[in-house]
Amino acid sequence: MNANPVLVEALRGGVTESLHRGALAIVDARGRVHSALGDITHPVFPRSAVKVLQALPLVESGAADAFGLNDEQLALACASHGGEPRHASTSAAMLARAGVDATALECGAHWPYNDAAMKALVRADETPSALHNNCSGKHAGFVCLGCHLSNQAGSDHRRAFLRGYVKPGHAVMREVGAALQATTGWNLADTPVGTDGCSIPTYAIPLQHLAHAFARVATGVGLSPGHAKAATRLRAAVAKAPWMVAGSGRFDSRVMERLGARVFCKVGAEGMYCAALPTLGLGVAVKMDDGNTARACEVVMAVLIQKLLPLSDDEATFMGALSDVPMNNWNGIEVGRLRASAHLNDATLGSLL
Amino acid sequence: MNANPVLVEALRGGVTESLHRGALAIVDARGRVHSALGDITHPVFPRSAVKVLQALPLVESGAADAFGLNDEQLALACASHGGEPRHASTSAAMLARAGVDATALECGAHWPYNDAAMKALVRADETPSALHNNCSGKHAGFVCLGCHLSNQAGSDHRRAFLRGYVKPGHAVMREVGAALQATTGWNLADTPVGTDGCSIPTYAIPLQHLAHAFARVATGVGLSPGHAKAATRLRAAVAKAPWMVAGSGRFDSRVMERLGARVFCKVGAEGMYCAALPTLGLGVAVKMDDGNTARACEVVMAVLIQKLLPLSDDEATFMGALSDVPMNNWNGIEVGRLRASAHLNDATLGSLL
């Protein structure tokens, strides 16, 4: 891999202590590159940043309608959530809609990422279940899709049909892979494939193609009618229930609660980020070389939103606080800042269009 | 900052998903560079990697003897510990030796880094104190030094004397800064200074100088007699009580429990690492550009130890498992590996000597 440009710096005592290199692509629905920094042609694992693409079959197949999933549940199908009680109960409700329970989930269990939720479980002397897994909503969506496919096939053995839904060859994962390939235009049969944290396959796809997919999700242009309708519905669900996508105090939820349907943004592990900007008809994909998600990607996305979207003064102030972030120590003293590099700040976006 | 070489790679599905760039210096006690990768002349904040240098005045001043500090307590003065019960109680015992208690600590409080210790506090419905701060042993050492200086000055107002010991101008921090300058040979008055997580100053020092300081600690060569004696005593204390320096399951403790006095290694925040290799008379300093401490630095140190130190087959196997690390997902499936880059693996160390 080439040395991508420095996009984010961590300052201490007024000097750069650490830095984060990365690449980003901004692409329109016709596939034209609006802006690029760094290498956008090298395939990268998008991880959880593409959950909305992976949720398209849930809606397009008719499963979401068949089980009467509401906005909160559809938003959770696109989420990497904090495992707060309402996240876990909403996952459980999705499963109940399909007539199964948490034992159908194959994502594994982990302690809630949300600190208060984790401590509440500890205090109650409980251990986490698969419902607390940050991917439980996505997996509940997979299970709903699987139950729907099983019903369509007239199967009497729903649980047997579901088993192994995380494997690439399973009917559910074939649908999910087909949606990923159709939206990104990248041949998944001929690219590196890894296993994600929640055990489903993750396919390596260039940032340029990921950004193109999100421009398609933003506009519907270049999608099948079924995928276009599903994308519109999922974006609307997330705009109505942004807390579901991440949770209390988390970047994605805060940004979408503030900016509404103008931004659909989604973090992924190992420094990934994708976003759809419907009012501009653009898609965005970011990968930090070092895999730093929390502190690096969020600053990049905050800067890109400020550069691209027309914002009110209040909105600009809100986003500014997410792109130039004070870092406090254990005594609450500000000891540093996290901010965009000069390279990113000075970049003139759109010059490549 | 230049693009330093890739030292560590995170693999998934057999391909590189993320990578960590960094620089390293290996220097002997006469200041000759044994090996270097990347930029070793740019000043970097060493953070907690230099706690052993900051603990020299505690011993050299006579404070450690005056208060009868034992090996465990001296090791804790060099530690970034997990806040396990024995870490916290040992800090408290150090303070008691000097006739004060935890209210003298100015490091701030945070939840124990050790997961079991954190959850035990939550279960007991307790909140963490400054004793659980990973720096509480270092600060207890500072407080002991301050109490000793106060006694020497014949002060009746020990607590008033101690107050503000974390500030650069305080007598305690002047002693600590003098030790840092004497061992590294770097002029602290003329270098960037930041505030560390625990509120003491952190001075930017080039890796070459940091490695030189650790070669001096390894050998005593180039140190004042008082510092040389103190370094020997601190290294011996850590070799006897390596669990104190980090804690259960942590890299530094595991390596030193296994290799004994042949390695003194110490992690620091933001991708820092320093080590003394007494049998070779060498010092090591590592800084990862992206500030990734846990997964990047440890692999680098594990590789360097394997390349530099004569090891038995069992020891080599043990260290090998720390330099090529499987990464499992929530279902316990191996999904990737963390390993040294080809650049680091292929580097011929010692060629610059």
XYZ file of C-alpha atoms in Angstrom:
706
model
C 0.000 0.000 0.000
C 1.208 3.513 -0.765
C 1.592 6.108 1.947
C -1.742 7.878 1.811
C -1.838 11.527 2.912
C -2.170 12.584 6.541
C -5.848 13.419 7.093
C -6.032 13.827 10.878
C -3.574 14.990 13.527
C -3.574 14.546 17.289
C -1.926 17.555 18.914
C -0.412 17.859 22.376
C 1.397 20.897 23.710
C 0.709 22.612 20.386
C 2.633 20.071 18.294
C 1.616 16.948 16.393
C 1.911 13.906 18.640
C 0.322 11.313 16.343
C -1.200 11.339 12.886
C -3.621 9.312 10.813
C -3.159 8.660 7.109
C -5.992 7.641 4.885
C -7.805 7.881 1.586
C -11.242 9.126 0.619
C -13.444 9.080 -2.432
C -16.439 11.277 -3.212
C -18.338 9.994 -6.235
C -21.605 10.885 -7.958
C -24.301 8.439 -9.031
C -22.949 8.252 -12.555
C -19.648 7.074 -11.112
C -17.731 10.270 -11.737
C -15.112 11.018 -9.096
C -15.993 14.357 -7.510
C -12.985 14.358 -5.180
C -10.284 11.958 -4.094
C -7.404 11.987 -1.653
C -5.001 9.068 -1.566
C -5.425 5.686 -3.229
C -9.098 5.010 -3.982
C -8.526 2.018 -6.286
C -7.035 -0.437 -3.770
C -9.727 -2.849 -2.494
C -10.450 -2.417 1.237
C -12.737 -4.326 3.592
C -15.722 -2.014 4.178
C -16.822 -3.872 7.315
C -19.897 -2.384 8.986
C -19.844 0.789 6.883
C -21.979 -0.967 4.237
C -24.738 -2.277 6.496
C -27.317 -0.242 4.573
C -26.296 -2.057 1.374
C -26.517 -5.365 3.212
C -30.024 -4.441 4.422
C -31.409 -3.774 0.926
C -32.596 -7.397 0.414
C -34.512 -7.273 3.717
C -36.755 -4.577 2.207
C -36.590 -5.510 -1.478
C -37.527 -9.138 -0.812
C -40.759 -8.096 0.899
C -39.558 -9.517 4.235
C -39.752 -6.141 5.991
C -43.360 -5.720 4.853
C -44.296 -9.333 5.539
C -43.171 -8.954 9.171
C -44.370 -5.352 9.487
C -40.990 -3.911 10.487
C -41.180 -0.272 11.582
C -38.710 2.600 11.116
C -36.837 1.901 14.337
C -36.396 -1.737 13.371
C -35.259 -0.904 9.822
C -32.818 1.682 11.204
C -31.460 -0.955 13.581
C -30.901 -3.292 10.620
C -28.375 -0.657 9.371
C -26.786 -0.127 12.805
C -23.616 -0.698 14.762
C -25.326 0.041 18.041
C -24.114 0.499 21.593
C -26.094 -2.369 23.084
C -28.286 -0.034 25.109
C -31.506 -1.596 26.435
C -33.684 -0.202 23.622
C -31.246 -1.489 21.000
C -31.386 -4.976 22.476
C -35.166 -4.959 22.903
C -35.679 -3.697 19.348
C -33.541 -6.555 18.008
C -35.606 -8.972 20.067
C -38.821 -7.428 18.691
C -37.602 -7.888 15.096
C -36.899 -11.558 15.784
C -40.303 -11.975 17.433
C -41.947 -10.503 14.322
C -40.409 -13.347 12.341
C -41.472 -15.896 14.925
C -38.017 -16.700 16.321
C -35.869 -15.528 19.230
C -32.271 -14.552 20.030
C -31.076 -18.144 19.738
C -31.410 -17.709 15.955
C -28.658 -15.052 15.942
C -25.207 -16.211 14.788
C -23.300 -12.967 15.484
C -21.895 -13.983 18.869
C -22.189 -12.010 22.099
C -20.107 -9.165 23.493
C -20.468 -6.588 26.264
C -22.348 -3.442 25.181
C -20.084 -0.753 23.719
C -22.149 1.803 25.614
C -20.462 2.239 28.967
C -23.617 2.791 31.039
C -25.330 -0.195 29.420
C -22.295 -2.389 30.087
C -22.093 -1.314 33.727
C -25.839 -1.831 34.198
C -25.460 -5.443 33.042
C -22.508 -5.954 35.394
C -24.432 -4.454 38.313
C -27.371 -6.746 37.559
C -24.917 -9.675 37.557
C -25.921 -10.492 33.976
C -23.792 -11.450 31.007
C -24.326 -10.069 27.516
C -26.291 -11.973 24.887
C -26.176 -11.797 21.103
C -28.809 -9.050 21.378
C -26.117 -6.755 22.837
C -23.761 -7.427 19.923
C -23.432 -4.162 17.992
C -24.519 -6.096 14.865
C -27.636 -7.666 16.391
C -29.993 -5.454 14.368
C -28.273 -6.315 11.097
C -28.413 -9.980 12.036
C -32.054 -9.722 13.108
C -32.617 -8.341 9.597
C -30.776 -11.312 8.095
C -32.907 -13.666 10.189
C -36.107 -11.909 9.044
C -34.929 -12.253 5.446
C -34.140 -15.916 6.048
C -37.540 -16.601 7.619
C -39.221 -14.879 4.678
C -37.236 -16.931 2.163
C -38.081 -20.049 4.152
C -41.786 -19.157 4.109
C -41.650 -18.470 0.370
C -40.037 -21.862 -0.156
C -42.890 -23.419 1.824
C -40.402 -24.852 4.302
C -41.703 -26.334 7.553
C -38.243 -26.174 9.045
C -37.500 -22.498 9.435
C -34.752 -22.972 12.006
C -33.038 -25.609 9.884
C -33.306 -23.277 6.889
C -31.783 -20.392 8.890
C -28.852 -22.344 10.273
C -25.516 -21.107 8.912
C -27.019 -17.917 7.453
C -23.662 -16.176 8.031
C -21.885 -18.441 5.512
C -21.213 -17.097 2.005
C -23.103 -19.964 0.343
C -26.337 -19.605 2.359
C -29.398 -18.203 0.553
C -29.456 -15.174 2.901
C -25.811 -14.301 2.354
C -26.145 -14.858 -1.395
C -28.876 -12.182 -1.445
C -26.722 -9.858 0.633
C -23.697 -10.424 -1.596
C -25.778 -9.825 -4.722
C -26.941 -6.456 -3.346
C -23.360 -5.507 -2.518
C -22.164 -6.445 -5.998
C -25.073 -4.713 -7.756
C -24.665 -1.434 -5.859
C -20.863 -1.242 -5.934
C -20.396 -2.724 -9.393
C -17.473 -4.726 -8.008
C -17.109 -8.419 -8.804
C -17.132 -10.152 -5.424
C -16.139 -13.507 -6.890
C -12.760 -12.093 -7.805
C -11.747 -10.070 -4.731
C -10.247 -10.882 -1.320
C -12.816 -12.011 1.226
C -12.447 -12.002 4.995
C -14.669 -12.885 7.907
C -16.174 -9.986 9.802
C -16.421 -9.619 13.578
C -19.972 -10.957 13.448
C -18.929 -13.930 11.254
C -20.415 -12.858 7.895
C -18.110 -12.450 4.894
C -16.591 -9.021 4.199
C -15.462 -8.423 0.617
C -12.637 -6.078 -0.345
C -13.955 -3.253 -2.552
C -12.191 -0.054 -3.687
C -13.238 3.239 -2.069
C -14.226 4.553 -5.484
C -16.781 1.756 -5.881
C -18.025 2.077 -2.301
C -18.583 5.819 -2.757
C -20.378 5.109 -6.031
C -22.693 2.671 -4.251
C -23.536 5.314 -1.653
C -24.225 7.886 -4.372
C -26.650 5.343 -5.845
C -28.232 4.874 -2.419
C -28.437 8.674 -2.121
C -30.220 9.073 -5.458
C -31.611 5.750 -6.591
C -29.863 6.362 -9.926
C -28.256 3.207 -11.267
C -30.118 0.896 -8.883
C -32.769 -1.654 -9.794
C -36.270 -0.332 -9.028
C -36.478 -2.679 -6.047
C -33.124 -1.588 -4.626
C -33.940 2.079 -5.271
C -37.211 1.795 -3.369
C -35.505 -0.117 -0.556
C -32.728 2.476 -0.304
C -35.251 5.301 -0.043
C -37.124 3.459 2.672
C -34.011 2.613 4.691
C -32.700 6.205 4.469
C -36.081 7.506 5.622
C -36.170 5.021 8.510
C -32.690 6.034 9.651
C -33.571 9.740 9.373
C -36.564 9.106 11.631
C -34.706 6.924 14.135
C -31.026 7.951 14.025
C -30.464 6.936 17.653
C -30.955 3.320 16.587
C -27.990 3.412 14.177
C -25.390 4.025 16.892
C -26.726 5.304 20.206
C -26.349 7.838 23.003
C -23.558 10.324 22.368
C -22.279 8.505 19.296
C -21.136 10.432 16.219
C -23.466 8.917 13.601
C -26.550 9.359 15.764
C -25.622 12.901 16.782
C -24.920 14.021 13.198
C -28.091 12.499 11.770
C -30.230 13.758 14.672
C -28.947 17.242 13.836
C -28.812 17.224 10.024
C -31.717 14.864 9.336
C -32.138 13.255 5.944
C -29.363 15.360 4.385
C -26.775 12.896 5.694
C -26.748 9.142 5.980
C -23.402 8.244 7.552
C -22.126 4.948 8.862
C -18.961 3.940 10.609
C -17.189 0.608 10.145
C -14.407 -1.168 12.007
C -10.737 -0.655 11.081
C -11.097 2.975 10.055
C -13.959 2.688 7.561
C -16.655 5.224 6.864
C -19.327 5.548 4.193
C -21.959 8.218 3.694
C -24.750 9.167 1.317
C -25.516 12.860 0.779
C -28.912 12.797 -0.969
C -29.307 16.554 -1.481
C -25.992 16.621 -3.345
C -26.357 13.250 -5.031
C -22.974 12.185 -3.720
C -21.517 9.174 -1.973
C -18.476 9.202 0.304
C -16.088 6.429 1.351
C -13.147 6.800 3.739
C -10.522 4.322 4.956
C -7.840 5.208 7.481
C -4.680 3.197 6.815
C -4.116 2.418 10.488
C -7.653 1.172 11.117
C -8.426 3.933 13.613
C -12.157 4.374 13.492
C -13.251 6.423 16.457
C -10.904 9.359 16.484
C -9.741 9.533 12.867
C -12.767 8.762 10.656
C -15.153 10.943 12.569
C -12.990 14.038 12.164
C -12.662 13.329 8.429
C -16.413 12.905 7.998
C -17.148 16.050 10.024
C -14.800 18.071 7.807
C -16.250 16.632 4.592
C -19.805 17.406 5.704
C -18.796 20.998 6.464
C -17.047 21.372 3.127
C -19.800 19.779 1.049
C -23.173 20.607 2.622
C -24.707 24.069 2.907
C -25.134 24.506 6.677
C -26.728 27.121 8.902
C -24.414 28.911 11.332
C -25.644 26.735 14.181
C -25.142 23.571 12.179
C -21.659 24.710 11.169
C -20.804 25.337 14.821
C -22.148 21.905 15.746
C -20.121 20.172 13.033
C -17.057 22.307 13.819
C -17.032 20.905 17.346
C -16.850 17.394 15.840
C -13.919 18.221 13.560
C -11.712 20.074 16.079
C -12.070 18.084 19.259
C -10.460 18.928 22.602
C -8.818 16.003 24.403
C -8.965 16.215 28.185
C -6.939 14.271 30.712
C -8.080 12.503 33.885
C -8.209 15.812 35.720
C -10.377 17.351 33.000
C -7.507 19.547 31.784
C -7.410 20.090 28.011
C -4.098 18.530 26.950
C -4.543 18.330 23.207
C -6.788 18.496 20.202
C -7.832 16.192 17.422
C -8.204 18.006 14.106
C -8.017 17.720 10.360
C -4.582 17.994 8.768
C -3.717 21.024 6.666
C -3.825 18.686 3.661
C -7.464 17.818 4.309
C -8.442 21.322 5.419
C -6.894 22.918 2.340
C -8.225 20.350 -0.120
C -10.519 21.901 -2.717
C -13.281 19.352 -3.097
C -15.051 18.970 -6.408
C -12.056 19.986 -8.473
C -11.933 16.564 -10.089
C -15.520 16.640 -11.357
C 6.536 14.354 9.708
C 7.868 12.008 7.034
C 6.121 8.766 6.191
C 7.921 6.301 8.423
C 8.082 2.682 7.244
C 5.286 0.187 7.844
C 6.312 -1.872 10.892
C 3.132 -3.813 11.656
C 0.281 -5.143 9.537
C -3.199 -6.317 10.491
C -4.299 -9.073 8.127
C -7.808 -10.285 7.367
C -8.708 -12.904 4.781
C -5.009 -13.238 4.011
C -4.547 -9.617 2.910
C -3.449 -6.457 4.710
C -6.463 -4.666 6.157
C -4.656 -1.974 8.151
C -1.061 -1.039 8.800
C 1.009 0.818 11.353
C 3.947 3.029 10.442
C 6.581 3.973 12.929
C 10.205 4.564 13.770
C 12.626 2.856 16.108
C 16.080 3.475 17.470
C 18.462 1.008 19.080
C 21.422 2.772 20.675
C 24.347 1.738 22.880
C 25.487 3.473 26.052
C 28.113 5.474 24.193
C 25.326 6.906 22.043
C 26.193 4.978 18.906
C 23.162 4.035 16.810
C 23.077 0.250 16.567
C 19.968 0.195 14.359
C 17.341 2.629 13.155
C 14.200 2.465 11.071
C 12.413 5.682 10.149
C 13.006 9.139 11.582
C 14.748 8.926 14.964
C 15.672 12.619 15.212
C 12.193 14.153 15.390
C 11.254 14.894 19.030
C 8.321 12.776 20.269
C 6.441 12.767 23.565
C 7.648 9.638 25.391
C 4.669 9.632 27.767
C 4.691 6.744 30.234
C 7.503 4.881 28.462
C 10.038 6.843 30.537
C 8.591 6.211 33.984
C 11.797 4.464 35.058
C 13.742 7.640 34.239
C 11.184 9.687 36.167
C 11.588 7.339 39.147
C 15.371 7.780 39.399
C 15.143 10.741 41.828
C 12.906 8.730 44.157
C 15.824 6.348 44.750
C 18.761 8.712 44.223
C 17.389 11.285 46.673
C 17.300 8.722 49.469
C 13.488 8.930 49.662
C 13.018 5.247 48.822
C 15.403 4.271 51.629
C 14.008 6.808 54.064
C 10.525 5.338 53.657
C 11.737 1.734 53.319
C 10.130 1.104 49.921
C 10.339 -2.521 48.837
C 10.761 -4.077 45.378
C 7.045 -4.232 44.647
C 6.650 -0.581 45.541
C 9.663 0.503 43.468
C 8.369 -1.543 40.524
C 4.997 0.148 40.878
C 6.732 3.542 40.715
C 7.777 2.552 37.150
C 4.339 1.167 36.227
C 1.340 1.805 34.039
C -0.767 -0.687 35.921
C -4.202 -2.168 35.373
C -5.710 -0.907 38.618
C -6.048 -4.414 40.035
C -6.603 -4.582 43.798
C -2.929 -5.296 44.600
C -1.817 -2.373 42.421
C -4.152 -0.009 44.262
C -3.227 -1.340 47.715
C 0.495 -1.116 46.924
C 0.086 2.531 45.921
C -1.762 3.148 49.151
C 1.025 1.431 51.105
C 3.655 3.663 49.478
C 1.709 6.751 50.494
C 1.269 5.406 54.023
C 5.061 4.932 54.251
C 5.416 8.656 53.633
C 2.690 9.451 56.131
C 0.042 10.626 53.696
C -2.929 9.071 51.898
C -4.572 8.985 48.458
C -5.822 12.553 48.799
C -2.222 13.641 48.133
C -2.345 12.164 44.601
C -2.845 14.671 41.782
C -3.128 12.167 38.892
C -6.944 12.075 38.743
C -9.107 8.969 38.867
C -10.185 6.575 36.155
C -11.743 3.118 35.998
C -9.191 0.282 36.167
C -7.851 -0.759 32.743
C -8.049 -4.358 33.921
C -11.483 -5.583 32.931
C -12.077 -7.854 35.934
C -10.968 -5.136 38.346
C -13.257 -2.609 36.669
C -16.234 -4.956 36.817
C -15.532 -5.831 40.444
C -15.711 -2.135 41.343
C -18.979 -1.765 39.420
C -20.455 -4.830 41.123
C -19.473 -3.430 44.507
C -21.191 -0.169 43.517
C -17.923 1.687 43.999
C -16.303 4.374 41.888
C -12.584 4.445 41.101
C -10.148 6.569 43.075
C -6.771 8.007 42.142
C -5.277 4.717 43.414
C -6.811 2.959 40.382
C -5.243 5.441 37.957
C -2.650 3.525 35.927
C -0.086 6.136 37.053
C -0.837 5.930 40.784
C 2.440 4.144 41.561
C 4.499 6.743 39.721
C 2.589 9.474 41.532
C 2.972 7.719 44.880
C 6.701 7.810 44.104
C 6.505 11.531 43.371
C 4.660 12.059 46.657
C 7.289 10.056 48.550
C 9.991 12.175 46.906
C 8.056 15.330 47.819
C 7.635 14.249 51.443
C 11.345 13.460 51.638
C 12.287 16.872 50.196
C 9.850 18.472 52.627
C 11.429 16.612 55.558
C 14.914 17.591 54.399
C 13.788 21.220 54.230
C 12.505 20.884 57.811
C 9.033 21.885 56.692
C 6.139 21.422 59.107
C 3.661 21.693 56.269
C 4.199 18.598 54.182
C 0.833 18.766 52.431
C 1.333 22.435 51.556
C 4.797 21.560 50.229
C 3.372 18.711 48.129
C 0.549 20.701 46.586
C 0.999 21.209 42.853
C 3.792 18.603 42.584
C 2.637 17.874 39.004
C 3.581 21.394 37.832
C 6.878 21.878 35.973
C 8.124 24.478 38.486
C 7.550 22.365 41.629
C 10.631 20.979 43.404
C 9.487 17.388 42.710
C 8.990 17.936 38.997
C 12.280 19.877 38.748
C 14.069 16.769 40.091
C 12.182 14.556 37.643
C 12.949 16.859 34.717
C 16.626 17.002 35.684
C 16.828 13.193 35.635
C 15.149 13.101 32.239
C 17.544 15.677 30.842
C 20.635 14.059 32.369
C 19.821 10.576 31.062
C 18.622 11.578 27.581
C 21.082 14.419 27.052
C 18.253 16.449 25.560
C 17.702 20.061 26.573
C 14.190 20.159 28.004
C 14.118 23.959 28.167
C 14.203 24.136 24.407
C 11.740 21.418 23.313
C 7.952 21.187 23.008
C 6.241 20.330 26.262
C 2.762 18.909 26.701
C 0.657 17.808 29.650
C 0.376 14.067 30.187
C -2.787 12.137 31.018
C -1.850 12.277 34.705
C -1.165 16.046 34.548
C 2.661 16.058 34.750
C 4.667 17.618 31.897
C 5.795 15.414 29.015
C 8.779 16.696 27.048
C 9.363 15.920 23.374
C 12.626 13.998 22.946
C 13.998 12.231 19.835
C 13.927 8.417 19.758
C 17.703 8.390 19.400
C 18.077 10.190 22.728
C 15.423 8.076 24.431
C 17.148 4.882 23.317
C 20.463 6.292 24.531
C 18.936 6.974 27.953
C 17.716 3.371 28.153
C 21.159 2.067 27.159
C 22.524 4.128 30.037
C 19.882 2.658 32.353
C 20.844 -0.800 31.054
C 24.542 -0.305 31.795
C 25.024 2.597 34.155
C 27.553 3.958 31.651
C 27.239 7.725 31.237
C 25.065 8.164 34.317
C 26.014 9.940 37.544
C 26.919 7.427 40.272
C 23.632 8.186 42.037
C 21.556 7.653 38.895
C 23.526 4.524 37.996
C 22.857 3.007 41.415
C 19.217 4.016 41.256
C 18.816 2.516 37.766
C 20.301 -0.791 38.923
C 17.989 -0.876 41.902
C 14.866 -0.042 39.872
C 15.696 -2.650 37.205
C 16.238 -5.261 39.917
C 12.948 -4.329 41.593
C 11.045 -4.628 38.319
C 12.711 -7.964 37.521
C 11.546 -9.235 40.918
C 8.016 -7.832 40.658
C 7.160 -7.569 36.949
C 3.438 -8.017 37.601
C 3.452 -4.611 39.283
C 4.607 -2.807 36.123
C 1.484 -3.664 34.106
C -0.625 -6.524 35.459
C -2.471 -9.732 34.662
C -2.128 -10.780 31.044
C -0.373 -7.581 30.011
C 2.552 -7.627 27.582
C 5.214 -5.949 29.747
C 4.497 -8.145 32.751
C 4.342 -11.334 30.683
C 7.615 -10.612 28.863
C 9.529 -9.689 32.016
C 8.065 -12.591 33.999
C 9.428 -14.850 31.269
C 12.761 -13.231 30.370
C 13.635 -11.801 33.778
C 16.319 -9.154 34.120
C 17.400 -9.512 30.473
C 14.601 -7.142 29.445
C 13.206 -4.022 31.001
C 10.384 -2.879 28.725
C 7.780 -0.196 29.209
C 4.834 0.912 27.145
C 3.623 4.493 26.856
C 0.491 6.109 25.478
C 0.196 7.136 21.821
C 2.325 4.335 20.441
C 5.438 4.738 22.587
C 7.762 2.035 23.794
C 11.143 2.040 25.506
C 13.308 -0.841 26.656
C 16.648 -1.528 28.265
C 18.523 -4.723 27.336
C 21.229 -4.968 30.029
C 22.952 -8.113 28.739
C 23.477 -6.405 25.380
C 24.092 -2.920 26.734
C 21.440 -1.529 24.425
C 18.468 0.790 24.714
C 15.412 0.737 22.460
C 12.820 3.421 21.683
C 9.807 3.003 19.396
C 7.089 5.437 18.336
C 4.175 4.446 16.112
C 3.077 7.406 13.975
C -0.618 6.738 14.541
C -0.345 6.489 18.324
C -1.471 2.861 18.403
C 0.052 1.403 21.523
C -1.568 -1.908 22.260
C -1.510 -3.726 18.981
C 1.348 -2.047 17.134
C 4.117 -1.388 19.679
C 3.907 -4.770 21.304
C 4.453 -6.615 18.032
C 7.443 -4.389 17.262
C 8.996 -4.975 20.693
C 8.386 -8.722 20.482
C 10.162 -8.848 17.114
C 13.084 -6.731 18.334
C 13.555 -8.917 21.404
C 13.614 -12.021 19.194
C 16.090 -10.465 16.812
C 18.402 -9.060 19.481
C 18.418 -11.432 22.456
C 19.746 -14.997 22.474
C 16.667 -17.033 23.439
C 16.021 -20.675 24.259
C 13.619 -22.507 21.955
C 10.847 -22.186 24.519
C 11.498 -18.486 24.960
C 11.536 -17.994 21.187
C 8.182 -19.782 20.912
C 6.786 -17.612 23.692
C 7.980 -14.399 22.041
C 6.860 -15.621 18.617
C 3.292 -15.848 19.879
C 3.522 -12.172 20.847
C 4.774 -11.058 17.438
C 2.349 -13.017 15.230
C -0.965 -12.729 17.011
C -4.231 -14.332 15.906
C -7.288 -12.055 16.015
C -10.544 -13.835 16.827
C -14.079 -12.567 16.339
C -17.041 -12.697 18.722
C -17.633 -16.334 17.845
C -14.002 -17.196 18.589
C -13.228 -17.732 14.896
C -9.749 -16.632 13.817
C -10.411 -13.844 11.314
C -6.986 -12.277 11.018
C -3.486 -11.859 12.332
C -1.355 -9.059 13.639
C 2.259 -9.374 12.550
C 5.450 -7.559 11.738
C 5.776 -6.111 8.242
C 8.253 -7.606 5.812
C 10.267 -4.384 6.239
C 10.670 -5.012 9.968
C 11.072 -8.765 9.634
C 13.765 -8.419 6.975
C 15.640 -5.600 8.700
C 19.211 -6.564 9.579
C 19.724 -5.046 13.004
C 23.166 -3.885 14.033
C 24.266 -3.016 10.528
C 24.614 0.644 11.485
C 26.955 0.012 14.412
